[in-house]
Coordinates of C-alpha atoms in Angstrom, one line a residue:
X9 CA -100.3 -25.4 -41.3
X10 CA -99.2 -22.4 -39.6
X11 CA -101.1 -22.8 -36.6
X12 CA -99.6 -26.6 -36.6
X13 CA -96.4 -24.7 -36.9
X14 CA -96.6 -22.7 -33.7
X15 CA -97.7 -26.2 -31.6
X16 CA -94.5 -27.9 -32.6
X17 CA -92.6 -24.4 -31.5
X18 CA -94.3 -24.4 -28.3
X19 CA -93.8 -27.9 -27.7
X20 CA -89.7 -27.9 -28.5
X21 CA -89.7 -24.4 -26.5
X22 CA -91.3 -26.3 -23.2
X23 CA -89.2 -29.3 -23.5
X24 CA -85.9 -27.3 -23.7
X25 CA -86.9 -25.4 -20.3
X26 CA -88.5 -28.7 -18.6
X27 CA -84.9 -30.5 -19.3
X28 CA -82.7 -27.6 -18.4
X29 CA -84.9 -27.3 -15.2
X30 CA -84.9 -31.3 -14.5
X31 CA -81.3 -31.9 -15.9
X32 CA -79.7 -32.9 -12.2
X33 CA -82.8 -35.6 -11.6
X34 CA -82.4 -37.4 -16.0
X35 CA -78.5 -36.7 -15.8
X36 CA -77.9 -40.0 -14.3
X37 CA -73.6 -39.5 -13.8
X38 CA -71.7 -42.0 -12.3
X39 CA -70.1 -41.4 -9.0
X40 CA -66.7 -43.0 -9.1
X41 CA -65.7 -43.4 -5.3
X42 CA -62.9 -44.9 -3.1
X43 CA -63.0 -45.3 0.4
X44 CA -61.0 -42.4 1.3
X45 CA -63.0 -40.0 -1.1
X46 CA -66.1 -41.2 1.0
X47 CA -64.4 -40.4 4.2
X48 CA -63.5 -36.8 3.4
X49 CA -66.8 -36.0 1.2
X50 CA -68.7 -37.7 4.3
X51 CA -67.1 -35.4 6.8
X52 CA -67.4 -32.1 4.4
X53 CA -71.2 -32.6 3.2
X54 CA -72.5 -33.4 6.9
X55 CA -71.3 -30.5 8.8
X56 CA -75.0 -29.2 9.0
X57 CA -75.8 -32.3 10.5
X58 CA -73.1 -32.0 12.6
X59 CA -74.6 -28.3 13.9
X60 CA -77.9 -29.6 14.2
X61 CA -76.9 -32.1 16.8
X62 CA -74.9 -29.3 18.5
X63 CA -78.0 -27.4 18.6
X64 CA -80.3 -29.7 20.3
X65 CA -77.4 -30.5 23.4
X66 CA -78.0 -26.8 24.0
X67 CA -75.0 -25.7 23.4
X68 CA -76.3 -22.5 21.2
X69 CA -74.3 -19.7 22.2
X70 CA -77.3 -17.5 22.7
X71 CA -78.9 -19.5 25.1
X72 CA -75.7 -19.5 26.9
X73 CA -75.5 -15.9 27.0
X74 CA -78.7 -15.0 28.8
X75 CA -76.7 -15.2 31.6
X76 CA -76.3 -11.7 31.4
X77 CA -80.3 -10.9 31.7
X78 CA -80.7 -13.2 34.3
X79 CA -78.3 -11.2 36.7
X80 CA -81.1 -7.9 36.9
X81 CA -83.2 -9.5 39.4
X82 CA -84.5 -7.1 41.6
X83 CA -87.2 -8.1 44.4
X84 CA -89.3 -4.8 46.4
X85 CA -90.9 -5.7 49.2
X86 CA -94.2 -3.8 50.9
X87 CA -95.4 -6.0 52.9
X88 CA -95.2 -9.8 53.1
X89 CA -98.3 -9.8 51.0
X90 CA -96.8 -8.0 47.9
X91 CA -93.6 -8.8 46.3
X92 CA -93.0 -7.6 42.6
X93 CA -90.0 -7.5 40.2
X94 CA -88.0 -5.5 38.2
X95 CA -89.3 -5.8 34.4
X96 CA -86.4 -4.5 32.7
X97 CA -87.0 -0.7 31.6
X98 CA -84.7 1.5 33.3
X99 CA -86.2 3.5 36.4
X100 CA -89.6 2.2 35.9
X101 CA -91.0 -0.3 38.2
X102 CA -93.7 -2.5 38.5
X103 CA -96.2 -2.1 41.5
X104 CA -99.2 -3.8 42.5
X105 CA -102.1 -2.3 41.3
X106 CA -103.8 -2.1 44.7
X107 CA -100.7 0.4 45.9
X108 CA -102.3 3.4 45.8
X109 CA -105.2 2.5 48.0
X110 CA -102.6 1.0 50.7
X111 CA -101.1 3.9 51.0
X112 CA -102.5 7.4 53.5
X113 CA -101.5 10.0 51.3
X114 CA -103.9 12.6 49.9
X115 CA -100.9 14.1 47.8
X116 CA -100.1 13.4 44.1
X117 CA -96.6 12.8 45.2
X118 CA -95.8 9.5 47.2
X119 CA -93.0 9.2 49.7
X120 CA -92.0 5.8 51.2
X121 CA -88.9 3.9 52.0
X122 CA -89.2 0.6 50.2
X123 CA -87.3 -3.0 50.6
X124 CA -85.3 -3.9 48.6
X125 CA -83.2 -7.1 47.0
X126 CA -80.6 -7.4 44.4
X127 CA -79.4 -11.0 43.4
X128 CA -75.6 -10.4 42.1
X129 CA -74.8 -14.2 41.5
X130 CA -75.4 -17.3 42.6
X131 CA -74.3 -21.1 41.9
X132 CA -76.5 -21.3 38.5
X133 CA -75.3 -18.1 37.8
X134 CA -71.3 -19.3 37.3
X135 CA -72.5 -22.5 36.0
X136 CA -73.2 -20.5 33.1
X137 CA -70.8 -18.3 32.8
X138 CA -68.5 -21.7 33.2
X139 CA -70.6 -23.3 29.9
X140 CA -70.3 -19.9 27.8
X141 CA -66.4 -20.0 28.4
X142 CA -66.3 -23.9 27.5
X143 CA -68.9 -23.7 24.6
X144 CA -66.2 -23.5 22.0
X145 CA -64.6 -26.7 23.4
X146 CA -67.6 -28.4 23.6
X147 CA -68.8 -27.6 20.6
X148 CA -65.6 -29.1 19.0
X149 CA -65.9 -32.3 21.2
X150 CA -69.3 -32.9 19.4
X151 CA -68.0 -32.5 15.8
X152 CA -64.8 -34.6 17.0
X153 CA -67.1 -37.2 17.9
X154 CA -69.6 -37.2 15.1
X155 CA -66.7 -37.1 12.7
X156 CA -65.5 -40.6 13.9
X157 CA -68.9 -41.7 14.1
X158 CA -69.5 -40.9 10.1
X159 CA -66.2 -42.1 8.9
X160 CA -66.7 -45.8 11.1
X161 CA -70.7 -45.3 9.4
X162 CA -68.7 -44.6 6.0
X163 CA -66.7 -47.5 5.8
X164 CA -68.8 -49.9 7.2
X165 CA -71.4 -49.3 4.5
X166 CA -68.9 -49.0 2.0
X167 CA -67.0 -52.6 2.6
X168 CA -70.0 -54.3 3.3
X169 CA -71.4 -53.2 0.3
X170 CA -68.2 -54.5 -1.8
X171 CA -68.0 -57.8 -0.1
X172 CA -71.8 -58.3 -1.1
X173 CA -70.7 -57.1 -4.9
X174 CA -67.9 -59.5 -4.9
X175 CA -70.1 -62.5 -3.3
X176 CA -72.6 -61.7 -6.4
X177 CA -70.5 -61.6 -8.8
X178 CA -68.8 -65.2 -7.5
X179 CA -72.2 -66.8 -7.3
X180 CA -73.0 -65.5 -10.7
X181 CA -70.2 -67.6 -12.2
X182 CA -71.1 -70.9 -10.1
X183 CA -74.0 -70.7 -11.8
X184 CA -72.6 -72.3 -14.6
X185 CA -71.3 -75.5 -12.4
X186 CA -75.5 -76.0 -11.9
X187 CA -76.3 -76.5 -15.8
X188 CA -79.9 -78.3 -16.4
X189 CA -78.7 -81.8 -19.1
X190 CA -82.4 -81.6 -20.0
X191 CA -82.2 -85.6 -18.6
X192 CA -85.1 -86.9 -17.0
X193 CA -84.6 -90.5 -16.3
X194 CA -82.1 -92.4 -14.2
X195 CA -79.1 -91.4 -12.8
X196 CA -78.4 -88.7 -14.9
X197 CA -82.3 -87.1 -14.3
X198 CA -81.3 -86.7 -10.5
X199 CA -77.8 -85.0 -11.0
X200 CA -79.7 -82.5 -13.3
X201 CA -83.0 -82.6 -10.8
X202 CA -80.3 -81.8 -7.8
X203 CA -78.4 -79.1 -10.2
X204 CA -82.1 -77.4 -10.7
X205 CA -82.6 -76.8 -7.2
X206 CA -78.9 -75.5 -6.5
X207 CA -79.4 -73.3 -9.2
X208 CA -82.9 -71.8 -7.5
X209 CA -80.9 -71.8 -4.1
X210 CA -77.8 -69.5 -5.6
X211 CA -80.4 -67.3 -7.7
X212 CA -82.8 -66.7 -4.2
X213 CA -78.8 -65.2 -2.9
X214 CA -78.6 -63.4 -6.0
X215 CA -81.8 -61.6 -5.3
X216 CA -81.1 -61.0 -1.9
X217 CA -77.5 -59.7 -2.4
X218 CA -79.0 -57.2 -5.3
X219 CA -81.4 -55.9 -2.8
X220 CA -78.6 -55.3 0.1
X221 CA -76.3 -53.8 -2.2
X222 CA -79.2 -51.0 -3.4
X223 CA -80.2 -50.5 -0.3
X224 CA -76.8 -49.7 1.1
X225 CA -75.9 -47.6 -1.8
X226 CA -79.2 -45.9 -1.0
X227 CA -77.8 -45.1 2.6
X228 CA -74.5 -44.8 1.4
X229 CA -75.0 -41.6 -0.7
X230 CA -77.4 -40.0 2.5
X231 CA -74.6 -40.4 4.0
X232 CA -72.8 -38.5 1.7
X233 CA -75.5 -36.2 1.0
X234 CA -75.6 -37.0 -2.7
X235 CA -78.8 -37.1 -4.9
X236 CA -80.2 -40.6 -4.1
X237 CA -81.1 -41.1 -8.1
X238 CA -77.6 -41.2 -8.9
X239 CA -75.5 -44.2 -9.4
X240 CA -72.4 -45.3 -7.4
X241 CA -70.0 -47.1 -8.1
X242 CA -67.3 -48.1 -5.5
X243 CA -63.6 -48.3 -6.6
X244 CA -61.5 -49.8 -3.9
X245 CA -60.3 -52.9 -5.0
X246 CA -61.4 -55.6 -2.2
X247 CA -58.3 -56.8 -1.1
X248 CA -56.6 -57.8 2.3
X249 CA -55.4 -54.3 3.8
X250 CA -51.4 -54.0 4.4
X251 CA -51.4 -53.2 8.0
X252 CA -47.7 -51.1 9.8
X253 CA -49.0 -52.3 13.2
X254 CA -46.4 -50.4 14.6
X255 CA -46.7 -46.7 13.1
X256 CA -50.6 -47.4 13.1
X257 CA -50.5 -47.9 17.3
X258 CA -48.6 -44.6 17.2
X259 CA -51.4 -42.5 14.8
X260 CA -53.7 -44.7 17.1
X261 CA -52.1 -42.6 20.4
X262 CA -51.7 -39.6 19.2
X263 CA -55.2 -39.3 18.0
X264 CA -56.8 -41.2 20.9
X265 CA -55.8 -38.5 23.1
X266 CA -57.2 -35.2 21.6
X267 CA -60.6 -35.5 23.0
X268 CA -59.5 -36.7 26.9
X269 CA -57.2 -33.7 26.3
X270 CA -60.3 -31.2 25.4
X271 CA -62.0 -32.6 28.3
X272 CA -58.9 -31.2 30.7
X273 CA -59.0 -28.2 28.8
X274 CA -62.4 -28.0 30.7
X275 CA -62.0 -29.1 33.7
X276 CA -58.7 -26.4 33.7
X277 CA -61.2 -23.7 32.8
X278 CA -63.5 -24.4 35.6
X279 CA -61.2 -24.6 38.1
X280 CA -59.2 -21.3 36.9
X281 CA -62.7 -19.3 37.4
X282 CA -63.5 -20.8 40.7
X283 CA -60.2 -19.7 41.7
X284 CA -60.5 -16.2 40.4
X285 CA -64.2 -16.0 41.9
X286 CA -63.4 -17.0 45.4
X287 CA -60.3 -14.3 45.1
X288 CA -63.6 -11.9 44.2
X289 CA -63.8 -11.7 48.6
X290 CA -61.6 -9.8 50.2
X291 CA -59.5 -11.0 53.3
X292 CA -61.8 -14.2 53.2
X293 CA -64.8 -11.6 54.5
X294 CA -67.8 -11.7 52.2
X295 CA -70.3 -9.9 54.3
X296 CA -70.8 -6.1 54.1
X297 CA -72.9 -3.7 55.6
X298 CA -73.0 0.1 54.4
X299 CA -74.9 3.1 55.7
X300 CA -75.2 5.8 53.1
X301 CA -76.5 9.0 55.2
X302 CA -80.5 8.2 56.5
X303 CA -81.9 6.9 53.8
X304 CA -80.2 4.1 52.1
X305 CA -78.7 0.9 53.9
X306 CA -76.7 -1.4 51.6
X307 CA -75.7 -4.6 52.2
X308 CA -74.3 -7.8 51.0
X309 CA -75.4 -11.3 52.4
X310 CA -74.2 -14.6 51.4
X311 CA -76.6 -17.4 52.0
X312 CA -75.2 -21.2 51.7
X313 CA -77.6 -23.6 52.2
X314 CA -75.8 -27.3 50.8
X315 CA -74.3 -27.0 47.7
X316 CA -76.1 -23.6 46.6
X317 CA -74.3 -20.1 46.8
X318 CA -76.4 -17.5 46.4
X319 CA -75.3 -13.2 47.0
X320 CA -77.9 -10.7 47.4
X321 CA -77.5 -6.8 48.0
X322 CA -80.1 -5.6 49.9
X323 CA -81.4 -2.6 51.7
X324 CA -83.6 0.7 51.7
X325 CA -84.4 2.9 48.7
X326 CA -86.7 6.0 49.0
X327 CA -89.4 5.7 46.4
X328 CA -91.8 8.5 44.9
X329 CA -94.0 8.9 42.8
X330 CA -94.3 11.1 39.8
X331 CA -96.9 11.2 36.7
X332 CA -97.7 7.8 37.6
X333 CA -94.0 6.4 37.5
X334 CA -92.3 5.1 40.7
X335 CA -89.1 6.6 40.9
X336 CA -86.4 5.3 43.4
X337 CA -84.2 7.7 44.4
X338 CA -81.9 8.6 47.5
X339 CA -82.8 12.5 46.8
X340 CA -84.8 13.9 50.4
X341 CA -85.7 17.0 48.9
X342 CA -87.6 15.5 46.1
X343 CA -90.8 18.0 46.5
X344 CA -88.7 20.9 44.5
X345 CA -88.1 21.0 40.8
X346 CA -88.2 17.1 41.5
X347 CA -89.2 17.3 37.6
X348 CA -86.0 18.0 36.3
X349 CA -84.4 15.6 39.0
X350 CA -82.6 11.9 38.0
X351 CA -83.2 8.9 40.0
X352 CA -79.6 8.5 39.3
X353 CA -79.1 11.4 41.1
X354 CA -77.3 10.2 44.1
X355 CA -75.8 12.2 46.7
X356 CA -74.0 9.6 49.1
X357 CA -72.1 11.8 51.3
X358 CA -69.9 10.2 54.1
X359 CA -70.3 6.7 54.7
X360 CA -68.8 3.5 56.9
X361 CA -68.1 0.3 55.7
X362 CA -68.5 -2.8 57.9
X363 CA -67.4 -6.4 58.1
X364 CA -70.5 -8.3 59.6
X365 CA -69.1 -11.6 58.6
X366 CA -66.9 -13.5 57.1
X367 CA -66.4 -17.5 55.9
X368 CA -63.9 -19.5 55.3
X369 CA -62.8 -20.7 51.6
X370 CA -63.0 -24.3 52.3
X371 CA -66.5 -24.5 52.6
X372 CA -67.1 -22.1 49.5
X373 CA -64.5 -24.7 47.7
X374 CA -67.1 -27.5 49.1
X375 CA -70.5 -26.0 47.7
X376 CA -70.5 -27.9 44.0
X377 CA -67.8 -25.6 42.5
X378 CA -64.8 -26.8 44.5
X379 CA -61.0 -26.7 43.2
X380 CA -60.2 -29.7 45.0
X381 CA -63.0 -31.9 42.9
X382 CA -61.9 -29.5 39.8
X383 CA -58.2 -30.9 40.4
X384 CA -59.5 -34.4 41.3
X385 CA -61.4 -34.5 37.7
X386 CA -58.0 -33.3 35.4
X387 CA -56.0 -35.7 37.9
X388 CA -58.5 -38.6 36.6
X389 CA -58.7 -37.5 33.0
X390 CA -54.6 -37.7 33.0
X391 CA -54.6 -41.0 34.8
X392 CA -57.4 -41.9 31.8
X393 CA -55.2 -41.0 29.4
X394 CA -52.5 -42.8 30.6
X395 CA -53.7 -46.3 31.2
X396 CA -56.0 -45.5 28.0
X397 CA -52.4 -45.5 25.9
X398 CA -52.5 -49.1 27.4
X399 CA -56.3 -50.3 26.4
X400 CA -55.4 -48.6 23.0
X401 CA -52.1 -50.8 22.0
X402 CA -53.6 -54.0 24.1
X403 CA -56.8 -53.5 21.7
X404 CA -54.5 -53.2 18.7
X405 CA -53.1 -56.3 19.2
X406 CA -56.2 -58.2 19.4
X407 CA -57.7 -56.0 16.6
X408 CA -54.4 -56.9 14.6
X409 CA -54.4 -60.7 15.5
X410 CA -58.3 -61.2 14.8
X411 CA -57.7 -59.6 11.2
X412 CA -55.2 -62.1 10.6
X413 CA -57.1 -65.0 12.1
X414 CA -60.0 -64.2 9.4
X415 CA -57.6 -64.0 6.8
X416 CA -56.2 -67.3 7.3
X417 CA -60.2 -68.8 7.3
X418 CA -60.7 -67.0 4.3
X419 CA -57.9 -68.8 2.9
X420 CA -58.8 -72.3 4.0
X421 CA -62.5 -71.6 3.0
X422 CA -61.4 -70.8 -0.5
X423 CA -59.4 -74.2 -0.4
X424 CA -62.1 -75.7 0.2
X425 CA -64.3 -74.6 -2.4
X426 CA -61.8 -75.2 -5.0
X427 CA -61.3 -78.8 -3.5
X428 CA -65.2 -79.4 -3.9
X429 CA -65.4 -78.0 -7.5
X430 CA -62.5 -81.1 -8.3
X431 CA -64.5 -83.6 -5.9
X432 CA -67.7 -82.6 -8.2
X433 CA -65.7 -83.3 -11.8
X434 CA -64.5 -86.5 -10.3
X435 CA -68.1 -87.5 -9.9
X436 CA -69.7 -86.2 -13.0
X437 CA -67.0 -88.3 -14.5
X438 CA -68.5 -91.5 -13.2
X439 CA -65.5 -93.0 -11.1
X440 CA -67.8 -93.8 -8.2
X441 CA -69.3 -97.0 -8.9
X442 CA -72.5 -97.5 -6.6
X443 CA -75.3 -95.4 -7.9
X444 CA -76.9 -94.3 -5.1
X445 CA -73.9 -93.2 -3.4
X446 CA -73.1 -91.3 -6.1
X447 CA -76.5 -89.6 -6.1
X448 CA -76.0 -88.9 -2.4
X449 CA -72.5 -87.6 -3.0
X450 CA -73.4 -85.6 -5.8
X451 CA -76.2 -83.7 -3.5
X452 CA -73.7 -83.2 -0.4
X453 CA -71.0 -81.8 -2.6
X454 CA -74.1 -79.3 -4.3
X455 CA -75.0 -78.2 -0.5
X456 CA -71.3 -78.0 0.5
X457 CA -70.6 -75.7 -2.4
X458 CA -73.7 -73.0 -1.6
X459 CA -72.9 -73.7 2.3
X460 CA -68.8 -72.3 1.8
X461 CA -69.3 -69.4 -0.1
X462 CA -71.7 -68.3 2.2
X463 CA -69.6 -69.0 5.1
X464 CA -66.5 -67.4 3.0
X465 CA -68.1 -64.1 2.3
X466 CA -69.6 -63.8 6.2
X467 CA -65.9 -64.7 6.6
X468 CA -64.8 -61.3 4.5
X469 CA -67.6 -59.2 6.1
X470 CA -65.9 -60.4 9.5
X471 CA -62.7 -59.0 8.2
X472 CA -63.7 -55.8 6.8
X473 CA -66.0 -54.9 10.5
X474 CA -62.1 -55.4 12.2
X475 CA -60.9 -53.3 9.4
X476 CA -63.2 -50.5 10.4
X477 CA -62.7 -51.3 14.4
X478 CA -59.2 -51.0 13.8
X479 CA -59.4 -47.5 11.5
X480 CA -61.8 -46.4 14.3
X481 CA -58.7 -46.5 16.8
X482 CA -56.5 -44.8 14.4
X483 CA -58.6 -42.0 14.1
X484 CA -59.0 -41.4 18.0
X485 CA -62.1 -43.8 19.4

């Protein structure tokens, strides 16, 4: 008994923890939900998704910033055999491994003066630094534009899935026009024959419309970002939408403007740093040329070859060698105490500056980064804008008048149906003499029936896809 005692204990005590663990997947609560609480919650729950896209356009700041490694390149040339590069550790170097045995010297201690080439920028270069200042702006642009994607997504899924509710629910209550007398001969055996299959015909729509609206449900609450086992119910009533065609054109403007207006935020940016980089040269002269004492040339060169601009400072450095480090240093006396010597240890003395070139402005302006096409691009995103404000109000209209186009077939299709419903009274009441016209009759007026409800509903899923064009505009597409 005991031990029978301690199975049941075990048993309630694993129970209690399984359905405390499990609660959110057997608590099966209701989600309540109008359109607009599916619009915000949509927008809220879907940021990450939102970040992820972001991430994949490469627009991760990180990546942007390597900029900043990528300006250290330095090139030392031997020879035209050996080339090697800087790899990043202060004052240490990277040389060939066959160095030693091109070189004469018998003496621990290496002297040579060594080529040398410094990349300070070039046109990838500013295209980055030009990304890293308009990652912020671009990054909102994406979540601007993924936000009206989701809330068009939303509402779509949400109307459509109402319209399908409504259309069940209407065919579920024809049903009853379609009852089987149980007759089997004569006249009345057809009218309940033709009844039967009417009945089959409306019940194969019933199916189908059960399985739409689960399955947009299903996407509705992904979209959402809800748990997919719980049930939703949808509480906008499904009714023609009062449209204020005039204050909704304005919202329309207002909002259709805030991404053209990112975009010249931009374009602004660019051309500010273009003009602040060209304004980098002095008197229009970007060549120098420096002699610092004997051993160190310096020099800048420009090299502009279509649209690339690339800047180098090159020249001579004095290299040594010392416990198997290669030091580059300006230092000549290196061979005393050159231990407890710096390679930043430089000693320029007196030195001229020359011009050995110059070039003009325009053609930098001309080499991919050029304020004139800058300008050209806000000019056109303000013209955009503009005769946008147009396309927006002209495709209000039509948005406007096709929503009450549909409403008025909506209305004449419901007409209809009720007219038929009489028609098929009249009949069942015998006041058409000839039998086989009545028959015939009879079956048109069962087709008719299935044949306008279907064509009423596609009617309302007409209207509600304008409905969601025309919110689209309002919120800025």
């Amino acid at each position: 008994m005991r031990k029978k005692f301690k199975v049941l204990l075990f048993f309630i005590f694993t129970t209690f923890i399984y359905f405390n663990m499990y609660s959110e997947e057997i608590n099966f609560t209701v989600l309540n939900l109008s359109i607009e609480e599916c619009v915000d919650l949509a927008e809220k729950t879907s940021y990450d998704v939102i970040k992820t896209q972001i991430d994949k356009e490469n627009l991760d700041i990180s990546l942007i910033s390597n900029w900043f490694a990528y300006l250290p390149d330095v090139t030392f040339s031997l020879d035209d055999s050996n080339r090697y590069n800087y790899v990043g550790e202060e004052k240490k170097y990277q040389l060939p491994d066959n160095y030693k045995e091109q070189t004469s010297s018998n003496d621990n201690t290496l002297r040579q003066k060594i080529k040398f080439s410094q990349k300070i920028f070039d046109s990838s270069t500013i295209d980055l630094i030009i990304d890293s200042k308009n990652h912020k702006i671009k990054k909102e642009i994406l979540v601007d534009q993924y936000k009206l994607s989701i809330r068009y997504l939303v509402r779509q899924l949400y109307y459509e899935t109402l319209v399908f509710e409504e259309q069940l629910d209407y065919y579920i209550k024809t049903l009853e026009l379609f009852k089987n007398t149980g007759a089997t001969n004569g006249i009345e055996g057809l009218f309940s024959a033709d009844n039967t299959i009417t009945k089959l015909n409306i019940e194969k729509n019933i199916l189908w419309l059960e399985s739409k609206i689960t399955e947009n449900k299903l996407s509705l609450l992904s979209t959402l970002r809800r748990p997919l086992t719980k049930k939703l119910i949808l509480t906008t009533p499904l009714k023609e939408i009062v449209l204020n065609k005039e204050n909704d054109i304005k919202l329309a403007l207002e909002k259709n403007i805030i991404i053209k207006n990112k975009y010249i935020d931009i374009e602004e940016q660019k051309k500010d740093y273009v003009l602040n980089f060209m304004n980098f040269f002095p008197n229009l002269n970007i060549g120098l040329d420096s002699k610092f004492a004997d051993n160190l040339t310096l020099g800048v060169n420009f090299n502009m070859q279509g649209k690339s601009i690339n800047a180098a400072m090159s020249g001579e450095y004095l290299l040594y060698d010392y416990n198997n480090y290669y030091y580059v240093s300006k230092i000549d006396d290196y061979k005393y105490n050159y231990e407890n010597k710096k390679t930043n240890d430089w000693d320029f003395g007196n030195f001229n500056l020359s011009i050995i070139g110059s070039i003009d402005l325009d053609k930098l302006a001309n080499t991919g980064l050029s304020v004139k096409r800058l300008k050209n691009e806000i000019i056109k995103y303000e013209t955009d804008i503009s005769s946008y404000k147009d396309s927006v109000i002209l495709s209000m209209e039509k948005l406007y008048l096709n929503i009450k186009k549909i409403s008025k077939n909506i209305q004449i299709l419901t007409a209809k149906i009720d007219y038929i419903k009489q028609k098929k009274d009249l009949i069942d009441k015998g006041n058409i003499p000839n039998d086989i016209n009545k028959v015939e009759y009879y079956e048109t007026q069962n087709k008719l029936i299935i044949d306008y409800i279907e064509q009423l509903y596609a009617e309302k899923n007409n209207l509600y896809d304008e409905y969601c064009l025309y919110y689209q505009k309002i919120d800025g597409k």
